[in-house]
CSV table of C-alpha atoms in Angstrom, one decimal:
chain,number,residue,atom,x,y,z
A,350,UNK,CA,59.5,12.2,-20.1
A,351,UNK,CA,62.6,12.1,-17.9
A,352,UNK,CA,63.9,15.5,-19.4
A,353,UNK,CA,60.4,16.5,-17.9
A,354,UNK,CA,60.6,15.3,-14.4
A,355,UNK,CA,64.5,16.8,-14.6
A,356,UNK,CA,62.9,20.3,-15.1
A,357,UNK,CA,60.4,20.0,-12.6
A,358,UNK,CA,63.2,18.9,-9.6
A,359,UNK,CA,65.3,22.3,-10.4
A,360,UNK,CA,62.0,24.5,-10.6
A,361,UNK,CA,61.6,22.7,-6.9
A,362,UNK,CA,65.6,23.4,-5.8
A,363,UNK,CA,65.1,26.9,-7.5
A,364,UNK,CA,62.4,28.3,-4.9
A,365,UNK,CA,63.7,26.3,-2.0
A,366,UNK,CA,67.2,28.6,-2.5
A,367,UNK,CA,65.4,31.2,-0.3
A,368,UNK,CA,65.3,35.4,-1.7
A,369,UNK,CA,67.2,36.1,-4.4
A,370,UNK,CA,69.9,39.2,-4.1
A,371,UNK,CA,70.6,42.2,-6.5
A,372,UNK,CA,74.3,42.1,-7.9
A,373,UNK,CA,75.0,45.5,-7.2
A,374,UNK,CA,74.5,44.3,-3.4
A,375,UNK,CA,77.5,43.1,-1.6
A,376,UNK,CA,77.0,39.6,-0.3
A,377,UNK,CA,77.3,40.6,3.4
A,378,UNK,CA,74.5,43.0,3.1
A,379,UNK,CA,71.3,41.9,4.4
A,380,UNK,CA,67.7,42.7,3.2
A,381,UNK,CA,65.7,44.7,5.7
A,382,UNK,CA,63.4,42.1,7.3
A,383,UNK,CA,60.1,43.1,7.1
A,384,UNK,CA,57.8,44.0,10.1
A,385,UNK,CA,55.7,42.0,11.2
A,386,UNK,CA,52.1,42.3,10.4
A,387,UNK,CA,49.8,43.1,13.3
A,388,UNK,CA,47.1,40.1,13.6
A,389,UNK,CA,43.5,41.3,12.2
A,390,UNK,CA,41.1,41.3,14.6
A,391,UNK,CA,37.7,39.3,13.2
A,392,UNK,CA,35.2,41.1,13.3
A,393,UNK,CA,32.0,39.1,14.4
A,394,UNK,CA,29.5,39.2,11.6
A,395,UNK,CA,26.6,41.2,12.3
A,396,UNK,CA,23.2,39.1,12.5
A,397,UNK,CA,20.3,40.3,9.8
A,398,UNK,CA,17.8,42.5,11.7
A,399,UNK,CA,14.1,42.2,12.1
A,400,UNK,CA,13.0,43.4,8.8
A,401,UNK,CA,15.7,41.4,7.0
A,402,UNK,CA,13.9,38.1,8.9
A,403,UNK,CA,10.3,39.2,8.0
A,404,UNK,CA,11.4,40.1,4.6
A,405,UNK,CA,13.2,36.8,4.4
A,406,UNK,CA,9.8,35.2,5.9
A,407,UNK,CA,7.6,36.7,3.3
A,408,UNK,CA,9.6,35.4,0.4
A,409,UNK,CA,9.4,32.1,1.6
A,410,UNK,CA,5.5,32.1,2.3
A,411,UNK,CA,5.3,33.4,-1.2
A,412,UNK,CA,7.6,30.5,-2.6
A,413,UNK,CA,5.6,28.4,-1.0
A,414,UNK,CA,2.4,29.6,-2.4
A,415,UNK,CA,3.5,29.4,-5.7
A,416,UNK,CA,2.2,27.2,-7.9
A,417,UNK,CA,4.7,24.9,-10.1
A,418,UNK,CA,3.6,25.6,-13.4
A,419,UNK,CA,7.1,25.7,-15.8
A,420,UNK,CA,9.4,24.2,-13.1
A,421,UNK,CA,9.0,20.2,-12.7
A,422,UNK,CA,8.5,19.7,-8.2
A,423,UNK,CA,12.3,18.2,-8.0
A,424,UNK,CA,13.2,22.5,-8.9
A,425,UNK,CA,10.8,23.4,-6.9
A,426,UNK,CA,12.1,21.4,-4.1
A,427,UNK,CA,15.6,22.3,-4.7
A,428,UNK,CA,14.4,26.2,-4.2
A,429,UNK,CA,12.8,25.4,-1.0
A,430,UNK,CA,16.2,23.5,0.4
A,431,UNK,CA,18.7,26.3,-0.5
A,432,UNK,CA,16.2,29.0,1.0
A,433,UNK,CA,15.9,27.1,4.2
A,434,UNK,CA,19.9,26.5,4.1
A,435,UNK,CA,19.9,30.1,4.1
A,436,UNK,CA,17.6,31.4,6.5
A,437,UNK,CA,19.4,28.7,8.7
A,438,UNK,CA,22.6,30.0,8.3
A,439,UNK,CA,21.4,33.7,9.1
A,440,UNK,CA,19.7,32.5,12.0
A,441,UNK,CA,22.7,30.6,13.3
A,442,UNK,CA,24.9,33.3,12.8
A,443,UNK,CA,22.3,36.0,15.0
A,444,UNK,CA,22.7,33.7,17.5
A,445,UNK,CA,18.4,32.9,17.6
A,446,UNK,CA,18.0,29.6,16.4
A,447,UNK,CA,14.5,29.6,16.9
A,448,UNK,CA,13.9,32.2,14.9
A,449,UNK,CA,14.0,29.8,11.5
A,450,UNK,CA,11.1,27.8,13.3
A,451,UNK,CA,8.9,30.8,13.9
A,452,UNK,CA,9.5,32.4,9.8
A,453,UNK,CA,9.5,29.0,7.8
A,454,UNK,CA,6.9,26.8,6.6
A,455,UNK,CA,8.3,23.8,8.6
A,456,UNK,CA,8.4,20.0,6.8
A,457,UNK,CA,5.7,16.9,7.6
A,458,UNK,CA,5.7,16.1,11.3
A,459,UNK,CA,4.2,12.9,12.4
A,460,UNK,CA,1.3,12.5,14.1
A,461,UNK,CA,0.8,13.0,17.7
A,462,UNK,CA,2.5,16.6,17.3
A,463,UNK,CA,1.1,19.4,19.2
A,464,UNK,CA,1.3,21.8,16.4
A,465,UNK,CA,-0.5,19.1,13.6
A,466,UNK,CA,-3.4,21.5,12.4
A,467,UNK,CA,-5.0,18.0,11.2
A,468,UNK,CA,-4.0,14.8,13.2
A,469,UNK,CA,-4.2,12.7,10.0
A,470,UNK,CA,-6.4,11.3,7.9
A,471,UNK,CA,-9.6,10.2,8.9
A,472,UNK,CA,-13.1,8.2,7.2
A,473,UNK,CA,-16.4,7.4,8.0
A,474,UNK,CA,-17.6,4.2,7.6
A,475,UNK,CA,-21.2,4.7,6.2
A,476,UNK,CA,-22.5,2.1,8.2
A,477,UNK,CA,-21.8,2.9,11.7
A,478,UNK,CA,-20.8,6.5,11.4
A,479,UNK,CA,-17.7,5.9,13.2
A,480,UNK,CA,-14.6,7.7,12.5
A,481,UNK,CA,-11.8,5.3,11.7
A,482,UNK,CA,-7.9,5.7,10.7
A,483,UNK,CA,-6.5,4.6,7.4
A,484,UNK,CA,-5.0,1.5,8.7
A,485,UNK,CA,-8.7,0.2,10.3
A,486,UNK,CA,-10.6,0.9,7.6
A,487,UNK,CA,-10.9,-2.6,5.7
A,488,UNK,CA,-11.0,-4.3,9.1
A,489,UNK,CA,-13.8,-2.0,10.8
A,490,UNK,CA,-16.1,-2.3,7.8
A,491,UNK,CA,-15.9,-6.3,7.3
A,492,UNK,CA,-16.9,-6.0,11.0
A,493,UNK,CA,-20.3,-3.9,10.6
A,494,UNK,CA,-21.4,-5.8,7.3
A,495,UNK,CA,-20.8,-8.7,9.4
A,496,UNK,CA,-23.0,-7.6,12.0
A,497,UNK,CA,-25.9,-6.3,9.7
A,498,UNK,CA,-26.5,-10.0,9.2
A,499,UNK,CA,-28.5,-9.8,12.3
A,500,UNK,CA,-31.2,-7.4,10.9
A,501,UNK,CA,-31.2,-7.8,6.8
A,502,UNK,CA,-29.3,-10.3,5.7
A,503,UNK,CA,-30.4,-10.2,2.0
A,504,UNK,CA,-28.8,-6.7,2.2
A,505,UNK,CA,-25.5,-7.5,4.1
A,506,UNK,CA,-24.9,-10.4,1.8
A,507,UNK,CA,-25.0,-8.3,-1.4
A,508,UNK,CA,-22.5,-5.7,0.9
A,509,UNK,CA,-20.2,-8.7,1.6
A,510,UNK,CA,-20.1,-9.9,-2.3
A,511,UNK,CA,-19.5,-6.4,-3.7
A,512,UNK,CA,-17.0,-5.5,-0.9
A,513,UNK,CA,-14.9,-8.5,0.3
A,514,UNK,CA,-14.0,-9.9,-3.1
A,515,UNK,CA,-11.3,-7.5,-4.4
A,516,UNK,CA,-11.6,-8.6,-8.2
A,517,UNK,CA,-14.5,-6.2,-9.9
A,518,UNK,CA,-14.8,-8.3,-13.2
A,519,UNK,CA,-14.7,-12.0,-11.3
A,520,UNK,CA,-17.7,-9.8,-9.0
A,521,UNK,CA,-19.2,-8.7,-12.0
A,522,UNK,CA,-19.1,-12.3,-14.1
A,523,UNK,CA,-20.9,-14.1,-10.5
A,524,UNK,CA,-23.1,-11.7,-10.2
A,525,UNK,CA,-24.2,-11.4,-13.7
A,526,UNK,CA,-24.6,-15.4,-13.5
A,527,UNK,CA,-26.6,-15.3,-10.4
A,528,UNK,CA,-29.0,-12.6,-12.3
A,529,UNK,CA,-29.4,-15.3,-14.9
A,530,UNK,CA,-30.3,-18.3,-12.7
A,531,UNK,CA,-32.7,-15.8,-10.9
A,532,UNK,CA,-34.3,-14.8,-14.7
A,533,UNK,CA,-34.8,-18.3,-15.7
A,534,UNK,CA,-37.2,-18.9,-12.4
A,535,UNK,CA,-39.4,-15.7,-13.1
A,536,UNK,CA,-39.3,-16.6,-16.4
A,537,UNK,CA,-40.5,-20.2,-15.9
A,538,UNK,CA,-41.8,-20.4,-12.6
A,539,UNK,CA,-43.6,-23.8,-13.1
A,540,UNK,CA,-40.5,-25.3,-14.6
A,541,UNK,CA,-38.6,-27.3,-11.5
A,542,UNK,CA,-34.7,-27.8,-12.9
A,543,UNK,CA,-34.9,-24.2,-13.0
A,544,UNK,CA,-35.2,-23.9,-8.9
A,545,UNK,CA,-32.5,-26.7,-8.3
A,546,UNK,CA,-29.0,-25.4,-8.9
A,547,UNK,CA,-25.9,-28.1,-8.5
A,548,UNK,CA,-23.3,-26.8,-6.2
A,549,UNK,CA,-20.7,-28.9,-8.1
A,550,UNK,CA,-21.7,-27.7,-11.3
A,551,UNK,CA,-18.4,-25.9,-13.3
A,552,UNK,CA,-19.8,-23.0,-14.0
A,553,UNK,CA,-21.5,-22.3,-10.2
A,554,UNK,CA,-17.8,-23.2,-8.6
A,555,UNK,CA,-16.3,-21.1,-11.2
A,556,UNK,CA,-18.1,-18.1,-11.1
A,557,UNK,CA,-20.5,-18.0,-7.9
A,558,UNK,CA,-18.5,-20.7,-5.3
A,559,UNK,CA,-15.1,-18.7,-5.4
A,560,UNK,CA,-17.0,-15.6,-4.2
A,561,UNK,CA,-17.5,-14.5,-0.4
A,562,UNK,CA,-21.2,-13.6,0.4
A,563,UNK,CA,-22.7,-15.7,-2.6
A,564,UNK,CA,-24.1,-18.9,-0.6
A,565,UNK,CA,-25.2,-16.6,2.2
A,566,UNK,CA,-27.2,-14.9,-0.5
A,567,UNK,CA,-29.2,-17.5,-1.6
A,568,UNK,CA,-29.6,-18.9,1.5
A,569,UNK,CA,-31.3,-15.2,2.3
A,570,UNK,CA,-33.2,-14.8,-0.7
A,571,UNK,CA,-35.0,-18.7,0.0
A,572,UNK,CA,-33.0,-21.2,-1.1
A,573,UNK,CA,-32.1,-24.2,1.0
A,574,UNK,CA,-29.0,-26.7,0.4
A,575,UNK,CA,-30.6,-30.5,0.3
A,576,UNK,CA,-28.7,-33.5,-1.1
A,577,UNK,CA,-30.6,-35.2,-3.9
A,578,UNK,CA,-30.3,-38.2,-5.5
A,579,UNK,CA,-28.6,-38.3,-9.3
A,580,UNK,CA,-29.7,-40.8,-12.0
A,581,UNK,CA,-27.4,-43.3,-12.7
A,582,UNK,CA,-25.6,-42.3,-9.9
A,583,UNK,CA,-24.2,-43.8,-6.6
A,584,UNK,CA,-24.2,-41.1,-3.8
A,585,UNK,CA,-26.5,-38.0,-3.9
A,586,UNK,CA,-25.4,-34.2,-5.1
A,587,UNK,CA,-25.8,-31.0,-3.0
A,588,UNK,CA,-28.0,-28.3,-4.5
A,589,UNK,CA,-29.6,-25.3,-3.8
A,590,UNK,CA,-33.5,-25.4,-3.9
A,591,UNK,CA,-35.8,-22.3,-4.2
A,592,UNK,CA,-38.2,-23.4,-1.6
A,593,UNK,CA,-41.9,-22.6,-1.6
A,594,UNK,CA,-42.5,-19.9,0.2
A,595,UNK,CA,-39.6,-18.2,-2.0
A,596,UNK,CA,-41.3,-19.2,-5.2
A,597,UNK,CA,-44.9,-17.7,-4.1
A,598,UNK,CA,-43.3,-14.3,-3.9
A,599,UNK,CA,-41.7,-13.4,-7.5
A,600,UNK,CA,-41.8,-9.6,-6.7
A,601,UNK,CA,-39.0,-10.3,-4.0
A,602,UNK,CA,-36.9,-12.4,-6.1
A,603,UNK,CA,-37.2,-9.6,-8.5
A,604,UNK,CA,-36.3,-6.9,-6.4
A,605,UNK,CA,-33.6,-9.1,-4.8
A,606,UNK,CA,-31.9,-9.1,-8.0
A,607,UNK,CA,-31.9,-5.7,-9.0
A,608,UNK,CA,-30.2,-4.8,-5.2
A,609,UNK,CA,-27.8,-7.5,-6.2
A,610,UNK,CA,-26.8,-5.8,-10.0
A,611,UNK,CA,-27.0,-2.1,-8.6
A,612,UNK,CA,-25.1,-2.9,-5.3
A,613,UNK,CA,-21.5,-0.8,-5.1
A,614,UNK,CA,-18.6,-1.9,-2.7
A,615,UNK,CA,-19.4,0.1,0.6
A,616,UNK,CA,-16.1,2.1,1.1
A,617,UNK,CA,-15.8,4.8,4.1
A,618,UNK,CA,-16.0,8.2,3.2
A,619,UNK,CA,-13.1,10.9,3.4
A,620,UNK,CA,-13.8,12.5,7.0
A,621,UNK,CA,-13.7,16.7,5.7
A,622,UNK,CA,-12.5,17.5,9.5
A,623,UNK,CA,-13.9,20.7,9.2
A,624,UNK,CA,-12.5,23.3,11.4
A,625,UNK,CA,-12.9,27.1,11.2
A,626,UNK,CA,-10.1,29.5,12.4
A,627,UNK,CA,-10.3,33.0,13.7
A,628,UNK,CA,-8.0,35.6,11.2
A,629,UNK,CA,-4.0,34.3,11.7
A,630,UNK,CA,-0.9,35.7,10.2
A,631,UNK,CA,0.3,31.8,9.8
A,632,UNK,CA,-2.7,30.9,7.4
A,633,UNK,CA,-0.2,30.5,4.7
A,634,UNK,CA,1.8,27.7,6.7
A,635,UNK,CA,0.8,24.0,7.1
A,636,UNK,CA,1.9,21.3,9.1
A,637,UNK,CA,1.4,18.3,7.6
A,638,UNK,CA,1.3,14.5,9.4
A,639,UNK,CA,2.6,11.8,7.5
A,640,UNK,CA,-0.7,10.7,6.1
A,641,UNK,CA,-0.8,13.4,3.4
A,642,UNK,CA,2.6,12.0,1.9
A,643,UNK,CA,2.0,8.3,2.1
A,644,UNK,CA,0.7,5.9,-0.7
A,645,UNK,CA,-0.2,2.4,0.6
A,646,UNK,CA,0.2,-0.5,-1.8
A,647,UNK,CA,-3.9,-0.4,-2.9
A,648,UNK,CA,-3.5,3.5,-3.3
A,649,UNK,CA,-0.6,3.4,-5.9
A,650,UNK,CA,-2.4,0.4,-8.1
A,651,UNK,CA,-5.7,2.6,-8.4
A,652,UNK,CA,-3.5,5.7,-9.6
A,653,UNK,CA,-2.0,3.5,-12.0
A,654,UNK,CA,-5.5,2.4,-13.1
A,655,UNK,CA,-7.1,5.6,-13.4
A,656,UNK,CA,-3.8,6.8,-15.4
A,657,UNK,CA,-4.2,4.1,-17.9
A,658,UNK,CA,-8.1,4.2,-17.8
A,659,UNK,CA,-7.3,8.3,-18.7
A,660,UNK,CA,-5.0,7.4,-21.6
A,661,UNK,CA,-6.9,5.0,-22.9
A,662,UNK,CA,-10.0,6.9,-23.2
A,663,UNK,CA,-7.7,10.1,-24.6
A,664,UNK,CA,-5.6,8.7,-27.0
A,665,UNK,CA,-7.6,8.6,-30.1
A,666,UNK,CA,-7.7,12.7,-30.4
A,667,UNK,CA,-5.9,14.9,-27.5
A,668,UNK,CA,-5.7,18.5,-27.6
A,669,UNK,CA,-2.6,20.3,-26.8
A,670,UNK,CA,-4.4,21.3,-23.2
A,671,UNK,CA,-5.4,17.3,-23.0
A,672,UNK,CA,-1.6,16.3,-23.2
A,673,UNK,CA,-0.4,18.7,-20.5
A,674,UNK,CA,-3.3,18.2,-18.4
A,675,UNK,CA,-1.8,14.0,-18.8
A,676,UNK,CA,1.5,15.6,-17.9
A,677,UNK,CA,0.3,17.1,-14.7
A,678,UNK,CA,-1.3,13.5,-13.6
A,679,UNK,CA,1.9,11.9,-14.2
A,680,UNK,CA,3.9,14.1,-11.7
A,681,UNK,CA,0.9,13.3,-8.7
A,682,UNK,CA,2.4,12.3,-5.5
A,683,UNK,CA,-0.6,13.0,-3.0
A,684,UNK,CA,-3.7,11.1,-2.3
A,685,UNK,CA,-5.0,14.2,0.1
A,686,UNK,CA,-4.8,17.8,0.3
A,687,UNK,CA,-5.7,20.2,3.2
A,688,UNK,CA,-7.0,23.2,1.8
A,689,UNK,CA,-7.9,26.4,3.6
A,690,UNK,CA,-10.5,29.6,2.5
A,691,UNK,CA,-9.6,32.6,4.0
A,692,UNK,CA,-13.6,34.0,4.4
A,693,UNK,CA,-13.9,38.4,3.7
A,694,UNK,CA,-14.1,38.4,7.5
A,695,UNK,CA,-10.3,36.8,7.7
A,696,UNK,CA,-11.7,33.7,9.1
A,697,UNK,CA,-10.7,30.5,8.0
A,698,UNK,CA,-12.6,27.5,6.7
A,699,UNK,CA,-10.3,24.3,6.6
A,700,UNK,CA,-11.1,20.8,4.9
A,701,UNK,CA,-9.4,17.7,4.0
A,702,UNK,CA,-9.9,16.0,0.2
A,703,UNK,CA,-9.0,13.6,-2.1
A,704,UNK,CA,-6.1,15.7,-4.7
A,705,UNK,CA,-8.0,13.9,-7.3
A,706,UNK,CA,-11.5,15.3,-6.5
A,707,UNK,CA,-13.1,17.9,-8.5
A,708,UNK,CA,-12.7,21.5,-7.7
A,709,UNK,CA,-16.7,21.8,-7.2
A,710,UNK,CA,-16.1,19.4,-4.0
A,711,UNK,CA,-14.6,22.8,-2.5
A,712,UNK,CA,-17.2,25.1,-3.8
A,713,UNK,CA,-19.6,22.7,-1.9
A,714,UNK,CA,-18.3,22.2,1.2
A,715,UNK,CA,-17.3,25.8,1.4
A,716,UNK,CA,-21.9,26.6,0.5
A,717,UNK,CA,-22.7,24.0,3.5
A,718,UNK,CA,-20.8,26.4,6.1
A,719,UNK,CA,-22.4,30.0,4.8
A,720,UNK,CA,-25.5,31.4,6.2
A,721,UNK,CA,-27.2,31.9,3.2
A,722,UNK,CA,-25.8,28.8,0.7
A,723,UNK,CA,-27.5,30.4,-2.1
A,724,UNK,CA,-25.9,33.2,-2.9
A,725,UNK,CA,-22.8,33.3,-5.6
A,726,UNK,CA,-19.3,33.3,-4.9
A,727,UNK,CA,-15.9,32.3,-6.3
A,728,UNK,CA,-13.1,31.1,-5.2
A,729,UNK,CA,-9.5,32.5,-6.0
A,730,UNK,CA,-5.9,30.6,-6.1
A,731,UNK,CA,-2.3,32.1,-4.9
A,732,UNK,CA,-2.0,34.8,-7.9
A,733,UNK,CA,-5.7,35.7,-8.3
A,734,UNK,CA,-5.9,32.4,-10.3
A,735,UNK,CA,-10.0,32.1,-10.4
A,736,UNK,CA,-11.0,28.4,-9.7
A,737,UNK,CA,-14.4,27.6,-11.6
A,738,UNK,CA,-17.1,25.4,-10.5
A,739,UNK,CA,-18.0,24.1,-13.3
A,740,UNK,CA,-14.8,23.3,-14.8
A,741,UNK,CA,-13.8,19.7,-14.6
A,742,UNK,CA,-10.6,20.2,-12.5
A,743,UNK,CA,-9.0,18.3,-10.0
A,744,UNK,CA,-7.2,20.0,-7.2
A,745,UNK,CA,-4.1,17.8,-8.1
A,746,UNK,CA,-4.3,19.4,-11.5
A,747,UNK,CA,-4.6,23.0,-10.4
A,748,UNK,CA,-1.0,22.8,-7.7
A,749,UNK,CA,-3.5,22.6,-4.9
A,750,UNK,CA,-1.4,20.2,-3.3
A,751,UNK,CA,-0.7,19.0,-0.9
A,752,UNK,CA,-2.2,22.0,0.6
A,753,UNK,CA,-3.2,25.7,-0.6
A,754,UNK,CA,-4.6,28.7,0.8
A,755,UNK,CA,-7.4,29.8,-1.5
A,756,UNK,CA,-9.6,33.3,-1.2
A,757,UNK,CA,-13.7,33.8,-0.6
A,758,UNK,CA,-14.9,36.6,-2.6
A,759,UNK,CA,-18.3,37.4,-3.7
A,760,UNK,CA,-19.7,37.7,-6.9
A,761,UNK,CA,-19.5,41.0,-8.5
A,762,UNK,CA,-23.5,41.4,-8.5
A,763,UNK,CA,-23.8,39.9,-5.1
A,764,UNK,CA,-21.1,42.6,-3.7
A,765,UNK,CA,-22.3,45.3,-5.6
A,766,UNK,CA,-26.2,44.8,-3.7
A,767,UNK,CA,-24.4,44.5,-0.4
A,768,UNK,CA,-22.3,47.7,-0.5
A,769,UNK,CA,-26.1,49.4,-1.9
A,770,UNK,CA,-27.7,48.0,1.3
A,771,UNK,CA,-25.1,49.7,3.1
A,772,UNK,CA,-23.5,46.2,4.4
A,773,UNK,CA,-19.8,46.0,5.3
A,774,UNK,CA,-18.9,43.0,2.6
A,775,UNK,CA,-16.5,41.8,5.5
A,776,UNK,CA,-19.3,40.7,7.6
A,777,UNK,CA,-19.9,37.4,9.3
A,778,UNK,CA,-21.1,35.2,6.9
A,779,UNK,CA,-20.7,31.8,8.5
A,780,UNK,CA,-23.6,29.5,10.4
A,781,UNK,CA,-24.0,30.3,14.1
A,782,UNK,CA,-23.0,26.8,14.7
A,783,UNK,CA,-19.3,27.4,13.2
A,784,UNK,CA,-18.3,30.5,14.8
A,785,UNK,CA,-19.0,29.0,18.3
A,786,UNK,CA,-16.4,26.1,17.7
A,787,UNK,CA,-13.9,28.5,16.3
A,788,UNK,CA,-10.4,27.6,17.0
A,789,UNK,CA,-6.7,29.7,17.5
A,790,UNK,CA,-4.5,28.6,14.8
């Protein structure tokens, strides 16, 4: 080792000595110096021209429209970053900064931008018909159940059972219970323990008492809380008591019952935001607010459901296409998509949806805006891809996420009678109603 650092101390001393000399040169003869070299003048890079940037524009729209079928998103995402480094760098180096905002697809913006072609998110409570935000939705709808008290009450107290209480099987096991008590009266209408229930009884406190809504339901329906005495027994015990008037009318207590078993949660509905825009070079590009990219806490335990729900119900026998269609739910990451339909005219029809509804959501939604609903059409994907109605596909399984631009074309029979009418197929085929609101995208 220290013959080692020996060698590498004269290899040191050996080019410090400075030029070496010929021997056949005397020792007072000098080697020429050399001239110095004129400084190079940088030339300034040349910026890429217009066609370059269009070109460059077009590959990206196209990147963007590509579906990720072989490549996992993480690729996919890694090819958008090192295009946009890119075009970036070129459009530093032109000395046009702006130019990479006016050619690129550009990422999320939050809300309250001016160029948002969707402000957010949106619902409907079904109740009101207002339009509420994500974050009001729980709130707004406790508030209109809440106030249907005033008009039906039976009604509103099924709403608040099946909608405040979080816990479908604890709902389910109450209600199922309260079913049974109702039974045993039509059943035995003459016999009176059957119209006295005990409020402290186990089974009421542990299946009915713990519920919201229940004791204004059977105070609805006709049942009144008295105290009455107990055998053998100091103080009295609450119950409930069908009362008379109640008991003469078993039809209602009937009917009351079958509202209470068939009763759903009342949720608002996904607000389409319909909008229709005239023919745009930018139909391709999407800004996005932050409500298409956020899962709240409630959102990523139902995926999780309906991903074990899905496996459980597949995993006795799963085709090869049944496995990779499980793949493709593992890899979801949006609730929403905004999905536009470029119409033969060049208009375009935009909508928002779950990613996880069907793809005959679309073809619905897109037969409510035409003229003539009827008449048959398909819809085509990025690539030609055709989308079926009547395949069981969601748009999260197809790439249509979390946005697409997707193509109207008519059926083949449809187009071929239009063209033997002498109609341009490129015709208006909208509702009045739509192409007076049309917008500038």
């Amino acid at each position: 080792m220290k013959k080692f650092f020996q060698e590498i101390k004269a290899d040191i001393k050996f080019k410090g000595a400075g030029p070496g000399q010929k021997l056949t040169e005397s020792v007072g003869e000098k080697a020429p110096k050399e001239k110095p070299s004129q400084p190079t003048v940088r030339q300034p890079r040349q910026g890429p021209t217009n066609e370059a940037q269009m070109a460059a524009a077009a590959a990206l729209a196209r990147l963007e429209q590509k579906q990720p079928r072989a490549r996992g998103p993480t690729s996919q995402e890694s090819i958008r970053s090192q295009v946009r480094k890119e075009l970036r760098a070129e459009a530093t180096v032109s000395g046009n900064p702006e130019a990479l905002g006016s050619n690129t697809a550009s990422e999320p913006k939050e809300e309250g931008s001016a160029h948002l072609v969707v402000p957010g998110v949106y619902f409907t409570c079904p109740l009101t018909g207002a339009i509420l935000r994500k974050d009001q939705r729980d709130a707004r709808i406790r508030e209109a159940i809440l106030m249907h008290f005033s008009t039906d009450p039976v009604a509103a107290s099924i709403m608040k059972i099946h909608t405040f209480n979080k816990d479908r099987d604890r709902v389910k096991l109450g209600v199922d219970t309260i079913a049974k008590y109702l039974d045993n009266i039509h059943l035995h209408p003459q016999e009176e323990k059957y119209r006295k229930i005990k409020v402290q009884n186990k089974v009421f406190q542990e299946r009915i008492h713990c519920l919201e809504g229940t004791h204004e339901f059977f105070e609805a329906i006709g049942f009144q809380k008295v105290l009455l005495p107990i055998p053998d027994q100091e103080g009295p015990e609450e119950f409930y008591v069908l009362s008379e008037a109640a008991l003469a009318q078993p039809e209602s207590l009937e009917r009351h019952k079958e509202q209470l078993l068939s009763a759903e949660p009342v949720r608002a509905t996904l607000a389409r935001q319909r909008r229709v825009f005239r023919p745009s070079p930018l139909a391709s590009q999407f800004d996005l607010p932050a409500d298409f990219f956020n899962l709240t806490a409630e959102e990523i335990k139902r995926e999780q459901r309906l991903r074990s729900e899905a496996v459980e119900r597949l995993s006795v026998l799963r085709t090869k296409a049944m496995r990779e269609r499980e793949e493709q739910r593992e890899m979801r990451k949006y609730t929403y998509t905004l999905l536009r339909v470029r119409l033969p005219d060049g208009c375009l029809l935009q909508g928002t949806f779950y990613a996880r509804e069907r793809v005959a959501a679309l073809y619905g939604f897109v037969r409510e805006a035409l003229q003539n609903d009827w008449l048959p059409f398909e819809l085509l994907a990025s690539g030609g891809q055709k989308l079926s109605e009547d395949e069981n596909l969601a748009f999260n399984e197809c790439g249509l996420v979390p946005s697409a631009l997707l193509t109207f074309s008519w059926d083949a029979a449809v187009l071929e009678d239009i063209r033997a009418a002498g109609t341009q197929p490129d015709i208006s085929i909208l509702k009045p109603e739509l192409l007076s609101a049309i917008e500038k995208l």
